[in-house]
Amino acid sequence: PYRDSKLTFLLRESLGGTARSVIVANVSPAEECAAETLRTLRFAASAKNIKCQVITSEPIPTSMDGLVREVRTLRRKLASATASSAL
């Protein structure tokens, strides 16, 4: 549903469902800007119609003790994975 543009490349995280985003479409009433205004409104309408699946992140431990336990757990898992692959 994305078009190939620099704007959608920059907004890929927001449009992909990992963040909330707001699009402000700046338009001009000037007649010489009618084509650009129409393109802007079409882009905003298509971006508004994009429906995403929400991706929730794992909760991050806030205390230092929790982080230390998490590092120890991950080191044990890495050590056991390394030992089993060496066999």
Short mmCIF file of C-alpha atoms in Angstrom, two decimals:
data_model
loop_
_atom_site.label_atom_id
_atom_site.label_comp_id
_atom_site.label_asym_id
_atom_site.label_seq_id
_atom_site.Cartn_x
_atom_site.Cartn_y
_atom_site.Cartn_z
CA PRO A 1 0.00 0.00 0.00
CA TYR A 2 3.04 2.30 0.09
CA ARG A 3 4.19 4.35 -2.83
CA ASP A 4 7.88 4.77 -3.59
CA SER A 5 8.72 8.18 -2.20
CA LYS A 6 11.15 9.72 0.24
CA LEU A 7 8.30 10.61 2.59
CA THR A 8 6.97 7.06 2.93
CA PHE A 9 10.56 5.83 3.36
CA LEU A 10 11.05 8.24 6.25
CA LEU A 11 7.68 7.33 7.77
CA ARG A 12 7.98 3.55 7.34
CA GLU A 13 8.12 2.91 11.11
CA SER A 14 5.09 5.07 11.75
CA LEU A 15 3.11 3.74 8.82
CA GLY A 16 4.15 0.16 9.56
CA GLY A 17 2.41 -0.07 12.91
CA THR A 18 5.22 0.45 15.42
CA ALA A 19 4.22 4.00 16.32
CA ARG A 20 1.29 6.37 16.27
CA SER A 21 1.52 9.02 13.63
CA VAL A 22 -0.27 12.14 12.52
CA ILE A 23 -0.09 13.48 9.00
CA VAL A 24 -0.62 17.18 8.49
CA ALA A 25 -1.40 17.98 4.87
CA ASN A 26 -0.41 21.55 4.05
CA VAL A 27 -2.39 22.86 1.11
CA SER A 28 -2.58 26.19 -0.65
CA PRO A 29 -5.61 28.04 -1.98
CA ALA A 30 -3.46 29.53 -4.77
CA GLU A 31 -4.46 28.46 -8.26
CA GLU A 32 -0.86 27.86 -9.35
CA CYS A 33 -0.51 25.29 -6.52
CA ALA A 34 -3.67 23.35 -7.42
CA ALA A 35 -1.84 20.31 -8.82
CA GLU A 36 0.45 20.01 -5.79
CA THR A 37 -2.48 20.52 -3.41
CA LEU A 38 -4.42 17.75 -5.14
CA ARG A 39 -1.43 15.36 -4.91
CA THR A 40 -1.03 16.22 -1.22
CA LEU A 41 -4.70 15.56 -0.48
CA ARG A 42 -4.62 12.25 -2.37
CA PHE A 43 -1.52 11.15 -0.45
CA ALA A 44 -3.10 12.12 2.89
CA ALA A 45 -6.29 10.23 2.00
CA SER A 46 -4.37 7.10 1.00
CA ALA A 47 -2.20 7.29 4.14
CA LYS A 48 -5.35 7.66 6.27
CA ASN A 49 -6.77 4.45 4.78
CA ILE A 50 -3.74 2.33 5.73
CA LYS A 51 -4.72 -0.13 8.45
CA CYS A 52 -1.89 -1.67 10.45
CA GLN A 53 -1.52 -4.45 12.96
CA VAL A 54 -0.32 -3.09 16.29
CA ILE A 55 3.02 -4.50 17.38
CA THR A 56 3.58 -4.42 21.13
CA SER A 57 7.09 -4.45 22.50
CA GLU A 58 8.24 -6.64 25.33
CA PRO A 59 8.22 -4.83 28.66
CA ILE A 60 11.67 -3.62 29.67
CA PRO A 61 12.73 -4.14 33.28
CA THR A 62 13.13 -0.76 34.94
CA SER A 63 15.34 -1.71 37.86
CA MET A 64 19.05 -2.41 37.64
CA ASP A 65 18.54 -5.77 39.37
CA GLY A 66 16.09 -6.79 36.67
CA LEU A 67 18.56 -5.85 33.97
CA VAL A 68 21.36 -7.79 35.67
CA ARG A 69 19.12 -10.88 35.91
CA GLU A 70 18.20 -10.50 32.24
CA VAL A 71 21.89 -10.34 31.23
CA ARG A 72 22.69 -13.44 33.30
CA THR A 73 19.79 -15.33 31.74
CA LEU A 74 20.87 -14.37 28.24
CA ARG A 75 24.50 -15.33 28.94
CA ARG A 76 23.37 -18.76 30.19
CA LYS A 77 21.27 -19.26 27.07
CA LEU A 78 24.18 -18.22 24.87
CA ALA A 79 26.58 -20.53 26.69
CA SER A 80 24.23 -23.51 26.39
CA ALA A 81 23.57 -22.79 22.70
CA THR A 82 27.32 -22.50 22.04
CA ALA A 83 28.03 -25.73 23.94
CA SER A 84 25.35 -27.69 22.09
CA SER A 85 26.51 -26.44 18.67
CA ALA A 86 30.12 -27.42 19.46
CA LEU A 87 29.07 -31.06 19.75
#
